[in-house]
Amino acid sequence: DGEATSSVSNFMYAEANIVSFFDKTGTRLSSDLLNIKATGIQRYEYTLDFWNSFDDYDTRRDATFFEYYKKDTQSDNYILAGTVLRKFMGSINSTNARVFDTNLPVYRYADVLLMLAEVENMKGGDVAQYINQIRQRAYGSNWDATVHSYSNSTFKDNEYAILIERDREFVFEGTRWYDVVRMKDAVNGNSLAFDAAVTYGTTSLLPSGDKYKLLWPVDK
């Protein structure tokens, strides 16, 4: 406590702003449900397209994000309005203030499995054995192999599947840029940084002419 904190607070709500929204049951968010104790404003948000890439049975979604809804005045339905990060929330200190002190990198067994999947894909092997270990843990008692398991496919499809699993597993863990730089659209092909399919949007992270940006800069 007292050291510099992480930037995760910028992905979390301020109580004064969240109270105008609702939870998924239609209950107005009238209190600081996550005990954030924040008075600032939310500056950043993961895209709703990414949140929607999870299904309802993947426990990682609700462990990582808290979503809030707005009421549609025309239909009286509740529409997803946005999300806040509930991962790396830090701790409450001795003065009853939240400190965003969860900022130590940890390599988890899930990372080992998904790195092995990348290696297996480059070897032309079956990556499903690794991806499905991750998914089975994430779905827990909701696991249904016929619905949730991955089946080995082409190199490109496997690479996408590994990246998507990394995206869901390592939110805010600082690996995403290095993942898309390292991973390829084909064996010895282009970096996925140039592939719009991995951005949950319509444009790639980098235009095709910016390959130099994949290199670590050398100070003059």
Coordinates of N, CA and C in Angstrom, one line a residue, residues 5-15 17-18 34 36 38 40-48 50-51 64-68 82-89 98 100 102 170-174 176:
T5 N -0.2 2.1 -8.3 CA -1.2 1.0 -8.5 C -1.3 0.8 -10.0
S6 N -2.1 -0.3 -10.3 CA -2.3 -0.6 -11.7 C -3.4 0.3 -12.3
S7 N -3.6 0.3 -13.6 CA -4.6 1.1 -14.3 C -5.9 0.5 -14.4
V8 N -6.1 -0.6 -13.7 CA -7.4 -1.4 -13.8 C -8.6 -0.6 -13.3
S9 N -8.3 0.4 -12.5 CA -9.5 1.3 -12.0 C -10.1 2.0 -13.1
N10 N -9.4 2.3 -14.2 CA -10.0 3.0 -15.3 C -11.0 2.1 -16.1
F11 N -11.1 0.8 -15.8 CA -12.1 0.0 -16.4 C -13.3 -0.3 -15.5
M12 N -13.4 0.4 -14.4 CA -14.4 0.1 -13.4 C -15.3 1.4 -13.2
Y13 N -16.5 1.1 -12.8 CA -17.5 2.2 -12.6 C -17.2 3.1 -11.4
A14 N -17.8 4.2 -11.5 CA -17.9 5.1 -10.3 C -19.4 5.0 -9.9
E15 N -19.6 4.9 -8.5 CA -20.9 4.6 -8.0 C -21.9 5.7 -8.5
N17 N -22.2 7.1 -11.2 CA -22.6 6.9 -12.6 C -23.4 5.6 -12.8
I18 N -23.1 4.6 -12.0 CA -23.7 3.3 -12.3 C -25.2 3.2 -11.8
L34 N -20.0 -4.0 -6.2 CA -18.7 -4.7 -6.2 C -17.8 -4.1 -5.1
I36 N -16.4 -1.3 -4.9 CA -15.2 -0.6 -5.6 C -14.7 0.6 -4.8
A38 N -15.0 3.6 -5.6 CA -14.4 4.6 -6.6 C -15.2 5.8 -6.8
G40 N -14.1 8.2 -9.3 CA -13.7 8.7 -10.6 C -14.7 8.3 -11.7
I41 N -14.3 8.2 -12.9 CA -15.1 7.8 -14.0 C -14.5 6.6 -14.7
Q42 N -15.3 5.8 -15.4 CA -14.8 4.7 -16.2 C -14.3 5.3 -17.5
R43 N -13.1 5.1 -17.8 CA -12.4 5.6 -19.0 C -12.4 4.6 -20.1
Y44 N -12.3 3.4 -19.8 CA -12.1 2.3 -20.9 C -13.0 1.2 -20.7
E45 N -13.3 0.5 -21.8 CA -14.2 -0.7 -21.7 C -13.8 -1.7 -22.8
Y46 N -13.8 -3.0 -22.4 CA -13.7 -4.0 -23.4 C -14.9 -4.0 -24.3
T47 N -14.8 -4.3 -25.6 CA -15.9 -4.2 -26.5 C -17.0 -5.2 -26.2
L48 N -18.2 -4.8 -26.5 CA -19.3 -5.7 -26.2 C -19.3 -6.9 -27.1
F50 N -16.7 -8.5 -27.8 CA -15.8 -9.5 -27.1 C -16.6 -10.2 -25.9
W51 N -17.4 -9.4 -25.2 CA -18.2 -9.9 -24.1 C -19.2 -10.9 -24.7
T64 N -15.0 -12.3 -14.9 CA -14.1 -11.2 -15.4 C -14.8 -9.9 -15.6
F65 N -16.1 -9.9 -15.9 CA -16.9 -8.7 -16.2 C -18.2 -8.6 -15.4
F66 N -18.6 -7.4 -15.1 CA -19.9 -7.1 -14.5 C -20.6 -6.3 -15.5
E67 N -21.7 -6.8 -16.0 CA -22.4 -6.0 -17.1 C -23.6 -5.3 -16.5
Y68 N -23.9 -4.2 -17.2 CA -25.1 -3.4 -16.7 C -26.0 -3.1 -18.0
G82 N -23.2 -1.9 -21.3 CA -21.8 -1.9 -21.1 C -21.3 -2.9 -20.1
T83 N -20.0 -2.9 -19.9 CA -19.4 -3.8 -18.9 C -18.3 -3.1 -18.1
V84 N -18.0 -3.5 -16.9 CA -16.9 -3.1 -16.2 C -16.0 -4.3 -15.8
L85 N -14.7 -4.1 -15.6 CA -13.9 -5.2 -15.3 C -14.0 -5.5 -13.8
R86 N -14.1 -6.8 -13.4 CA -14.1 -7.1 -12.0 C -13.0 -8.0 -11.7
K87 N -12.0 -8.1 -12.6 CA -10.8 -8.8 -12.4 C -9.6 -7.9 -11.9
F88 N -8.8 -8.4 -11.0 CA -7.7 -7.6 -10.5 C -8.2 -6.4 -9.7
M89 N -9.2 -6.6 -8.9 CA -9.8 -5.5 -8.1 C -8.9 -5.1 -7.0
R98 N -10.1 1.3 -1.4 CA -9.6 0.3 -2.3 C -8.3 0.6 -2.9
F100 N -5.6 -0.6 -5.9 CA -5.5 -1.5 -7.0 C -4.1 -2.0 -7.1
T102 N -3.2 -5.4 -7.4 CA -3.0 -6.7 -8.0 C -2.3 -6.5 -9.3
F170 N -7.1 -14.6 -20.5 CA -6.0 -13.7 -19.9 C -6.4 -12.2 -20.1
V171 N -7.7 -11.9 -19.9 CA -8.1 -10.5 -19.9 C -7.3 -9.7 -19.0
F172 N -6.8 -8.6 -19.5 CA -6.0 -7.6 -18.7 C -4.7 -8.2 -18.1
E173 N -4.2 -9.3 -18.7 CA -3.0 -9.8 -18.2 C -1.8 -9.5 -19.0
G174 N -2.0 -8.6 -20.0 CA -0.9 -8.0 -20.7 C -0.2 -8.9 -21.8
R176 N -2.0 -9.8 -24.9 CA -2.8 -9.9 -26.1 C -1.9 -9.4 -27.3

